């Protein structure tokens, strides 16, 4: 494991930059080649709080964004505005608005998909790609709605549960802080109950969440940050990403089966459900990620890998960046 730099850069700076059709809130630290950090659901730029200073100290300009629909970024009302092509456009727009021409892009959860597709569609801009928790799966295959409808038998897979506008919002927004605490705790390591991802008929997703507060890696103050953002914005924008998957399937058809050829990285918790139901995608990396530099499955770790194991993930990211996207010529 490489040693972490000891000299810390100045603290993070918040800014909002214009992109086509809206704005993206960014939190920036350090100087050097640009590294774009993209969060997943249900999070925000804050999920990268541990890695921002580490990447900056290694000689990079680390920028964590609020994805469209989250935090201080634009939240269009139209569900169609959240399709993958629009989110890739936001990522390209951020790079341009920051005065850069290229970047390494690293994503977690849905952010992993955004990072992967940004690298796939715009390899001229995104010259290295890191994916956390969700492995790269090339476009194509069966229609997503058909796949999720077939999962769980009489119970609903959570992605299907999220499809109807207003349904999941009504559950979550009735107790934002409690729902987030249960979601973060339930999907944390060292073990995750697979039943958490399925909703029985007439039940709520939260019915299977643990009820003893946030996990050990998340302080009450951290939970206040997440809850405060979602209390202000609501969940419709965040959930709308799940509601465009069939549209993405159509939009991305020209890239069906395409590999990612840039230098890449994958990090996942061994207890994460993605490591199980997407195991075939991980096994396919020699074909789908021919530029893969390293892949890591962290034991006793759940879905929130960069928050559950912040020091280890920070070190892995810096080690990979030094090979895939050097700060110095």
mmCIF file of C-alpha atoms in Angstrom:
data_model
loop_
_atom_site.group_PDB
_atom_site.id
_atom_site.type_symbol
_atom_site.label_atom_id
_atom_site.label_comp_id
_atom_site.label_asym_id
_atom_site.label_seq_id
_atom_site.Cartn_x
_atom_site.Cartn_y
_atom_site.Cartn_z
ATOM 1 C CA UNK A 1 0.000 0.000 0.000
ATOM 2 C CA UNK A 2 1.558 3.369 -0.973
ATOM 3 C CA UNK A 3 2.239 5.932 1.725
ATOM 4 C CA UNK A 4 -0.149 8.870 1.860
ATOM 5 C CA UNK A 5 1.237 12.372 1.264
ATOM 6 C CA UNK A 6 1.682 14.280 4.525
ATOM 7 C CA UNK A 7 1.400 17.859 3.231
ATOM 8 C CA UNK A 8 -2.252 18.895 3.170
ATOM 9 C CA UNK A 9 -3.560 21.383 0.588
ATOM 10 C CA UNK A 10 -5.873 24.279 1.466
ATOM 11 C CA UNK A 11 -9.415 23.286 2.395
ATOM 12 C CA UNK A 12 -12.225 22.602 -0.078
ATOM 13 C CA UNK A 13 -13.934 25.420 -1.972
ATOM 14 C CA UNK A 14 -17.581 25.359 -3.045
ATOM 15 C CA UNK A 15 -18.621 26.713 -6.429
ATOM 16 C CA UNK A 16 -21.467 26.341 -8.901
ATOM 17 C CA UNK A 17 -20.720 26.069 -12.620
ATOM 18 C CA UNK A 18 -23.052 26.363 -15.614
ATOM 19 C CA UNK A 19 -23.790 23.339 -17.794
ATOM 20 C CA UNK A 20 -26.209 22.959 -20.663
ATOM 21 C CA UNK A 21 -29.680 23.502 -19.271
ATOM 22 C CA UNK A 22 -28.686 24.123 -15.675
ATOM 23 C CA UNK A 23 -25.951 24.262 -13.058
ATOM 24 C CA UNK A 24 -23.769 21.816 -11.133
ATOM 25 C CA UNK A 25 -22.508 22.391 -7.604
ATOM 26 C CA UNK A 26 -18.847 21.385 -7.140
ATOM 27 C CA UNK A 27 -16.521 21.106 -4.172
ATOM 28 C CA UNK A 28 -12.892 21.560 -5.202
ATOM 29 C CA UNK A 29 -9.584 20.975 -3.477
ATOM 30 C CA UNK A 30 -6.002 21.044 -4.739
ATOM 31 C CA UNK A 31 -4.366 21.872 -8.053
ATOM 32 C CA UNK A 32 -3.051 19.808 -10.933
ATOM 33 C CA UNK A 33 -4.731 17.422 -13.376
ATOM 34 C CA UNK A 34 -8.491 17.302 -12.865
ATOM 35 C CA UNK A 35 -10.079 14.330 -11.070
ATOM 36 C CA UNK A 36 -13.885 14.372 -11.178
ATOM 37 C CA UNK A 37 -15.665 12.501 -8.351
ATOM 38 C CA UNK A 38 -19.288 11.433 -8.905
ATOM 39 C CA UNK A 39 -21.502 10.168 -6.062
ATOM 40 C CA UNK A 40 -24.401 7.717 -6.068
ATOM 41 C CA UNK A 41 -27.785 7.247 -4.370
ATOM 42 C CA UNK A 42 -28.735 8.467 -1.802
ATOM 43 C CA UNK A 43 -25.697 10.684 -1.234
ATOM 44 C CA UNK A 44 -24.054 13.909 -2.424
ATOM 45 C CA UNK A 45 -20.609 15.376 -2.996
ATOM 46 C CA UNK A 46 -20.111 14.791 0.745
ATOM 47 C CA UNK A 47 -19.563 11.073 0.201
ATOM 48 C CA UNK A 48 -16.080 11.996 -1.106
ATOM 49 C CA UNK A 49 -15.150 14.136 1.922
ATOM 50 C CA UNK A 50 -12.376 11.718 2.963
ATOM 51 C CA UNK A 51 -10.842 11.357 -0.500
ATOM 52 C CA UNK A 52 -10.857 15.012 -1.590
ATOM 53 C CA UNK A 53 -7.864 16.037 0.568
ATOM 54 C CA UNK A 54 -5.973 12.818 -0.135
ATOM 55 C CA UNK A 55 -6.260 13.163 -3.916
ATOM 56 C CA UNK A 56 -5.462 16.880 -3.683
ATOM 57 C CA UNK A 57 -2.360 16.211 -1.570
ATOM 58 C CA UNK A 58 -1.129 13.799 -4.269
ATOM 59 C CA UNK A 59 -0.954 16.661 -6.777
ATOM 60 C CA UNK A 60 -4.416 16.666 -8.337
ATOM 61 C CA UNK A 61 -7.337 19.051 -8.664
ATOM 62 C CA UNK A 62 -10.017 16.964 -6.964
ATOM 63 C CA UNK A 63 -13.605 18.039 -7.695
ATOM 64 C CA UNK A 64 -16.650 16.309 -6.179
ATOM 65 C CA UNK A 65 -20.002 17.217 -7.709
ATOM 66 C CA UNK A 66 -23.627 17.132 -6.695
ATOM 67 C CA UNK A 67 -25.193 15.116 -9.512
ATOM 68 C CA UNK A 68 -28.183 16.642 -11.297
ATOM 69 C CA UNK A 69 -31.188 16.284 -9.004
ATOM 70 C CA UNK A 70 -29.133 16.469 -5.795
ATOM 71 C CA UNK A 71 -27.928 19.132 -3.394
ATOM 72 C CA UNK A 72 -27.314 22.549 -4.908
ATOM 73 C CA UNK A 73 -27.329 21.347 -8.527
ATOM 74 C CA UNK A 74 -30.263 21.820 -10.896
ATOM 75 C CA UNK A 75 -33.309 19.609 -10.354
ATOM 76 C CA UNK A 76 -35.397 19.500 -13.561
ATOM 77 C CA UNK A 77 -38.985 18.362 -13.118
ATOM 78 C CA UNK A 78 -39.052 16.193 -16.256
ATOM 79 C CA UNK A 79 -38.069 12.575 -15.599
ATOM 80 C CA UNK A 80 -36.543 12.386 -19.069
ATOM 81 C CA UNK A 81 -34.001 15.031 -18.032
ATOM 82 C CA UNK A 82 -32.214 12.407 -15.914
ATOM 83 C CA UNK A 83 -31.253 10.002 -18.688
ATOM 84 C CA UNK A 84 -27.617 8.955 -18.939
ATOM 85 C CA UNK A 85 -26.858 11.114 -21.985
ATOM 86 C CA UNK A 86 -27.817 14.214 -19.999
ATOM 87 C CA UNK A 87 -25.656 13.207 -17.033
ATOM 88 C CA UNK A 88 -22.685 12.547 -19.290
ATOM 89 C CA UNK A 89 -23.299 15.983 -20.768
ATOM 90 C CA UNK A 90 -23.173 17.463 -17.271
ATOM 91 C CA UNK A 91 -19.818 15.792 -16.612
ATOM 92 C CA UNK A 92 -18.381 17.141 -19.866
ATOM 93 C CA UNK A 93 -19.829 20.556 -19.062
ATOM 94 C CA UNK A 94 -18.173 20.622 -15.635
ATOM 95 C CA UNK A 95 -14.769 19.835 -17.145
ATOM 96 C CA UNK A 96 -15.191 22.663 -19.662
ATOM 97 C CA UNK A 97 -16.552 25.136 -17.099
ATOM 98 C CA UNK A 98 -13.519 24.476 -14.900
ATOM 99 C CA UNK A 99 -11.262 25.448 -17.785
ATOM 100 C CA UNK A 100 -9.930 21.939 -18.386
ATOM 101 C CA UNK A 101 -9.896 19.730 -21.477
ATOM 102 C CA UNK A 102 -9.408 16.291 -19.913
ATOM 103 C CA UNK A 103 -10.015 14.580 -16.591
ATOM 104 C CA UNK A 104 -9.926 11.286 -14.771
ATOM 105 C CA UNK A 105 -13.442 10.393 -13.645
ATOM 106 C CA UNK A 106 -14.262 8.253 -10.595
ATOM 107 C CA UNK A 107 -17.769 7.260 -9.567
ATOM 108 C CA UNK A 108 -19.562 5.300 -6.862
ATOM 109 C CA UNK A 109 -22.910 3.476 -7.187
ATOM 110 C CA UNK A 110 -24.896 5.385 -9.854
ATOM 111 C CA UNK A 111 -21.844 7.598 -10.118
ATOM 112 C CA UNK A 112 -19.921 4.541 -11.282
ATOM 113 C CA UNK A 113 -22.352 4.174 -14.174
ATOM 114 C CA UNK A 114 -22.090 7.871 -14.983
ATOM 115 C CA UNK A 115 -18.291 7.701 -14.888
ATOM 116 C CA UNK A 116 -18.214 4.592 -17.075
ATOM 117 C CA UNK A 117 -20.560 6.020 -19.692
ATOM 118 C CA UNK A 118 -18.783 9.372 -19.683
ATOM 119 C CA UNK A 119 -15.563 7.501 -20.482
ATOM 120 C CA UNK A 120 -17.340 5.382 -23.103
ATOM 121 C CA UNK A 121 -19.009 8.274 -24.919
ATOM 122 C CA UNK A 122 -16.260 10.882 -24.499
ATOM 123 C CA UNK A 123 -12.867 9.156 -24.341
ATOM 124 C CA UNK A 124 -11.333 12.385 -25.643
ATOM 125 C CA UNK A 125 -12.294 14.091 -22.375
ATOM 126 C CA UNK A 126 -12.167 11.273 -19.810
ATOM 127 C CA UNK A 127 -8.851 9.523 -20.228
ATOM 128 C CA UNK A 128 -9.001 7.319 -17.102
ATOM 129 C CA UNK A 129 -12.005 5.873 -15.250
ATOM 130 C CA UNK A 130 -12.453 4.488 -11.742
ATOM 131 C CA UNK A 131 -15.582 2.604 -10.648
ATOM 132 C CA UNK A 132 -16.603 1.871 -7.061
ATOM 133 C CA UNK A 133 -19.229 -0.692 -5.989
ATOM 134 C CA UNK A 134 -20.942 -1.085 -9.378
ATOM 135 C CA UNK A 135 -18.922 -2.809 -12.138
ATOM 136 C CA UNK A 136 -18.986 -1.770 -15.767
ATOM 137 C CA UNK A 137 -21.592 -3.511 -17.873
ATOM 138 C CA UNK A 138 -21.553 -2.559 -21.571
ATOM 139 C CA UNK A 139 -24.797 -1.219 -23.038
ATOM 140 C CA UNK A 140 -27.127 -3.782 -24.554
ATOM 141 C CA UNK A 141 -28.693 -6.992 -23.358
ATOM 142 C CA UNK A 142 -32.315 -7.325 -22.217
ATOM 143 C CA UNK A 143 -34.475 -4.288 -21.557
ATOM 144 C CA UNK A 144 -33.795 -3.205 -17.934
ATOM 145 C CA UNK A 145 -37.459 -3.071 -16.870
ATOM 146 C CA UNK A 146 -37.839 -6.719 -17.921
ATOM 147 C CA UNK A 147 -34.747 -7.739 -15.942
ATOM 148 C CA UNK A 148 -35.891 -6.053 -12.731
ATOM 149 C CA UNK A 149 -39.454 -7.299 -13.071
ATOM 150 C CA UNK A 150 -38.122 -10.859 -13.104
ATOM 151 C CA UNK A 151 -36.117 -10.437 -9.882
ATOM 152 C CA UNK A 152 -37.507 -11.304 -6.465
ATOM 153 C CA UNK A 153 -40.511 -13.462 -7.352
ATOM 154 C CA UNK A 154 -43.503 -12.090 -5.431
ATOM 155 C CA UNK A 155 -41.340 -9.364 -3.888
ATOM 156 C CA UNK A 156 -40.162 -6.266 -5.737
ATOM 157 C CA UNK A 157 -36.507 -5.568 -6.369
ATOM 158 C CA UNK A 158 -35.820 -2.061 -5.060
ATOM 159 C CA UNK A 159 -35.159 -0.630 -8.551
ATOM 160 C CA UNK A 160 -38.630 -1.714 -9.614
ATOM 161 C CA UNK A 161 -40.083 -0.313 -6.378
ATOM 162 C CA UNK A 162 -38.568 3.082 -7.285
ATOM 163 C CA UNK A 163 -40.191 3.268 -10.724
ATOM 164 C CA UNK A 164 -43.580 4.834 -9.969
ATOM 165 C CA UNK A 165 -43.179 8.594 -9.385
ATOM 166 C CA UNK A 166 -44.208 9.575 -5.881
ATOM 167 C CA UNK A 167 -44.306 6.085 -4.393
ATOM 168 C CA UNK A 168 -40.819 5.856 -2.885
ATOM 169 C CA UNK A 169 -40.817 9.606 -2.247
ATOM 170 C CA UNK A 170 -43.834 9.180 0.055
ATOM 171 C CA UNK A 171 -42.011 6.526 2.077
ATOM 172 C CA UNK A 172 -38.657 8.279 2.351
ATOM 173 C CA UNK A 173 -39.799 11.857 2.843
ATOM 174 C CA UNK A 174 -42.017 10.901 5.793
ATOM 175 C CA UNK A 175 -38.793 10.395 7.821
ATOM 176 C CA UNK A 176 -35.763 11.433 5.794
ATOM 177 C CA UNK A 177 -33.201 11.151 8.566
ATOM 178 C CA UNK A 178 -34.490 7.824 9.838
ATOM 179 C CA UNK A 179 -34.729 6.334 6.345
ATOM 180 C CA UNK A 180 -31.197 7.395 5.462
ATOM 181 C CA UNK A 181 -29.789 6.046 8.735
ATOM 182 C CA UNK A 182 -31.452 2.689 8.114
ATOM 183 C CA UNK A 183 -30.362 2.548 4.471
ATOM 184 C CA UNK A 184 -26.738 3.355 5.275
ATOM 185 C CA UNK A 185 -26.642 0.921 8.209
ATOM 186 C CA UNK A 186 -28.412 -1.925 6.418
ATOM 187 C CA UNK A 187 -26.109 -1.860 3.401
ATOM 188 C CA UNK A 188 -22.874 -1.550 5.393
ATOM 189 C CA UNK A 189 -20.411 -4.333 6.079
ATOM 190 C CA UNK A 190 -19.278 -6.710 7.443
ATOM 191 C CA UNK A 191 -22.442 -8.461 6.255
ATOM 192 C CA UNK A 192 -25.509 -7.314 4.331
ATOM 193 C CA UNK A 193 -28.869 -9.090 4.367
ATOM 194 C CA UNK A 194 -29.858 -9.613 0.688
ATOM 195 C CA UNK A 195 -33.507 -9.242 1.693
ATOM 196 C CA UNK A 196 -32.921 -5.501 2.185
ATOM 197 C CA UNK A 197 -32.998 -5.032 -1.592
ATOM 198 C CA UNK A 198 -36.499 -6.529 -1.936
ATOM 199 C CA UNK A 199 -39.890 -5.155 -0.884
ATOM 200 C CA UNK A 200 -42.791 -7.511 -0.006
ATOM 201 C CA UNK A 201 -46.237 -6.691 -1.365
ATOM 202 C CA UNK A 202 -47.852 -3.895 0.633
ATOM 203 C CA UNK A 203 -44.661 -3.183 2.608
ATOM 204 C CA UNK A 204 -42.052 -0.439 2.610
ATOM 205 C CA UNK A 205 -38.384 -0.777 1.779
ATOM 206 C CA UNK A 206 -37.530 0.607 5.235
ATOM 207 C CA UNK A 207 -39.386 -2.215 6.964
ATOM 208 C CA UNK A 208 -36.256 -4.359 6.651
ATOM 209 C CA UNK A 209 -33.770 -1.668 7.637
ATOM 210 C CA UNK A 210 -32.055 -1.885 11.034
ATOM 211 C CA UNK A 211 -33.496 0.599 13.522
ATOM 212 C CA UNK A 212 -30.523 1.284 15.790
ATOM 213 C CA UNK A 213 -29.279 4.456 14.088
ATOM 214 C CA UNK A 214 -26.489 5.185 11.619
ATOM 215 C CA UNK A 215 -23.524 2.839 11.096
ATOM 216 C CA UNK A 216 -20.271 3.348 12.981
ATOM 217 C CA UNK A 217 -18.553 4.980 10.004
ATOM 218 C CA UNK A 218 -21.185 7.750 9.844
ATOM 219 C CA UNK A 219 -21.314 10.305 12.650
ATOM 220 C CA UNK A 220 -24.512 12.028 13.710
ATOM 221 C CA UNK A 221 -23.068 15.222 12.204
ATOM 222 C CA UNK A 222 -22.452 13.437 8.889
ATOM 223 C CA UNK A 223 -26.016 12.162 8.890
ATOM 224 C CA UNK A 224 -27.209 15.707 9.553
ATOM 225 C CA UNK A 225 -25.475 16.839 6.353
ATOM 226 C CA UNK A 226 -27.153 14.205 4.193
ATOM 227 C CA UNK A 227 -30.559 14.576 5.838
ATOM 228 C CA UNK A 228 -30.413 18.355 5.631
ATOM 229 C CA UNK A 229 -29.814 18.283 1.891
ATOM 230 C CA UNK A 230 -32.631 15.844 1.181
ATOM 231 C CA UNK A 231 -35.039 17.614 3.549
ATOM 232 C CA UNK A 232 -34.472 20.697 1.422
ATOM 233 C CA UNK A 233 -34.551 19.117 -2.039
ATOM 234 C CA UNK A 234 -36.791 16.084 -1.659
ATOM 235 C CA UNK A 235 -36.027 12.780 -3.397
ATOM 236 C CA UNK A 236 -37.736 13.103 -6.775
ATOM 237 C CA UNK A 237 -34.615 14.219 -8.633
ATOM 238 C CA UNK A 238 -32.486 11.456 -7.111
ATOM 239 C CA UNK A 239 -35.083 8.761 -7.827
ATOM 240 C CA UNK A 240 -35.676 9.957 -11.387
ATOM 241 C CA UNK A 241 -32.325 8.447 -12.374
ATOM 242 C CA UNK A 242 -33.849 5.002 -11.817
ATOM 243 C CA UNK A 243 -36.847 5.907 -13.985
ATOM 244 C CA UNK A 244 -34.935 6.487 -17.223
ATOM 245 C CA UNK A 245 -33.209 3.120 -17.544
ATOM 246 C CA UNK A 246 -35.276 1.912 -20.486
ATOM 247 C CA UNK A 247 -34.669 5.235 -22.216
ATOM 248 C CA UNK A 248 -30.919 4.776 -21.602
ATOM 249 C CA UNK A 249 -31.165 1.298 -23.128
ATOM 250 C CA UNK A 250 -32.503 2.900 -26.312
ATOM 251 C CA UNK A 251 -30.167 5.937 -26.306
ATOM 252 C CA UNK A 252 -27.020 3.853 -25.820
ATOM 253 C CA UNK A 253 -27.796 1.197 -28.448
ATOM 254 C CA UNK A 254 -25.019 2.480 -30.776
ATOM 255 C CA UNK A 255 -22.504 1.448 -28.086
ATOM 256 C CA UNK A 256 -23.950 -2.019 -27.393
ATOM 257 C CA UNK A 257 -21.210 -4.365 -26.234
ATOM 258 C CA UNK A 258 -18.492 -1.693 -26.341
ATOM 259 C CA UNK A 259 -15.556 -2.079 -23.930
ATOM 260 C CA UNK A 260 -13.903 0.707 -21.960
ATOM 261 C CA UNK A 261 -10.335 0.915 -23.203
ATOM 262 C CA UNK A 262 -8.941 3.653 -20.937
ATOM 263 C CA UNK A 263 -6.881 2.790 -17.865
ATOM 264 C CA UNK A 264 -9.489 1.699 -15.321
ATOM 265 C CA UNK A 265 -9.945 0.706 -11.692
ATOM 266 C CA UNK A 266 -12.629 -1.207 -9.789
ATOM 267 C CA UNK A 267 -13.138 -1.263 -6.004
ATOM 268 C CA UNK A 268 -16.031 -3.050 -4.293
ATOM 269 C CA UNK A 269 -16.950 -4.254 -0.827
ATOM 270 C CA UNK A 270 -17.100 -8.040 -0.587
ATOM 271 C CA UNK A 271 -20.406 -7.763 1.312
ATOM 272 C CA UNK A 272 -21.975 -5.443 -1.276
ATOM 273 C CA UNK A 273 -24.958 -6.940 -3.103
ATOM 274 C CA UNK A 274 -23.390 -5.766 -6.370
ATOM 275 C CA UNK A 275 -20.523 -8.192 -5.854
ATOM 276 C CA UNK A 276 -23.083 -10.989 -5.951
ATOM 277 C CA UNK A 277 -25.775 -10.182 -8.535
ATOM 278 C CA UNK A 278 -23.278 -8.449 -10.850
ATOM 279 C CA UNK A 279 -20.569 -11.077 -10.436
ATOM 280 C CA UNK A 280 -20.788 -11.981 -14.134
ATOM 281 C CA UNK A 281 -19.910 -8.381 -15.019
ATOM 282 C CA UNK A 282 -16.830 -8.589 -12.779
ATOM 283 C CA UNK A 283 -15.814 -11.894 -14.351
ATOM 284 C CA UNK A 284 -16.077 -10.263 -17.792
ATOM 285 C CA UNK A 285 -13.527 -7.526 -17.025
ATOM 286 C CA UNK A 286 -10.793 -9.038 -19.254
ATOM 287 C CA UNK A 287 -13.144 -8.367 -22.190
ATOM 288 C CA UNK A 288 -15.080 -5.296 -21.054
ATOM 289 C CA UNK A 289 -12.181 -3.460 -19.359
ATOM 290 C CA UNK A 290 -9.067 -4.292 -21.397
ATOM 291 C CA UNK A 291 -7.308 -1.306 -19.804
ATOM 292 C CA UNK A 292 -7.984 -2.468 -16.229
ATOM 293 C CA UNK A 293 -5.053 -1.525 -14.000
ATOM 294 C CA UNK A 294 -6.327 -3.109 -10.786
ATOM 295 C CA UNK A 295 -9.458 -4.573 -9.193
ATOM 296 C CA UNK A 296 -10.059 -4.807 -5.445
ATOM 297 C CA UNK A 297 -12.693 -6.645 -3.404
ATOM 298 C CA UNK A 298 -12.447 -5.353 0.174
ATOM 299 C CA UNK A 299 -13.410 -7.863 2.895
ATOM 300 C CA UNK A 300 -16.020 -7.039 5.559
ATOM 301 C CA UNK A 301 -17.118 -3.995 3.556
ATOM 302 C CA UNK A 302 -20.570 -3.149 2.258
ATOM 303 C CA UNK A 303 -21.902 -0.757 -0.344
ATOM 304 C CA UNK A 304 -20.510 2.566 0.970
ATOM 305 C CA UNK A 305 -16.948 1.552 0.261
ATOM 306 C CA UNK A 306 -15.189 4.944 0.227
ATOM 307 C CA UNK A 307 -16.859 5.892 3.514
ATOM 308 C CA UNK A 308 -16.571 2.517 5.246
ATOM 309 C CA UNK A 309 -12.874 2.179 4.308
ATOM 310 C CA UNK A 310 -11.798 5.793 3.655
ATOM 311 C CA UNK A 311 -8.048 5.482 4.175
ATOM 312 C CA UNK A 312 -7.683 2.291 2.158
ATOM 313 C CA UNK A 313 -9.819 3.565 -0.709
ATOM 314 C CA UNK A 314 -7.968 6.887 -0.750
ATOM 315 C CA UNK A 315 -4.637 5.077 -0.991
ATOM 316 C CA UNK A 316 -5.913 2.785 -3.761
ATOM 317 C CA UNK A 317 -7.212 5.748 -5.761
ATOM 318 C CA UNK A 318 -3.959 7.683 -5.481
ATOM 319 C CA UNK A 319 -1.895 4.620 -6.373
ATOM 320 C CA UNK A 320 -4.052 4.049 -9.452
ATOM 321 C CA UNK A 321 -4.041 7.714 -10.488
ATOM 322 C CA UNK A 322 -0.246 7.816 -10.385
ATOM 323 C CA UNK A 323 -0.215 5.041 -12.993
ATOM 324 C CA UNK A 324 -3.284 5.885 -15.053
ATOM 325 C CA UNK A 325 -3.289 9.682 -14.895
ATOM 326 C CA UNK A 326 0.063 10.959 -13.596
ATOM 327 C CA UNK A 327 0.173 14.346 -11.938
ATOM 328 C CA UNK A 328 3.742 14.868 -13.137
ATOM 329 C CA UNK A 329 5.050 14.179 -16.648
#
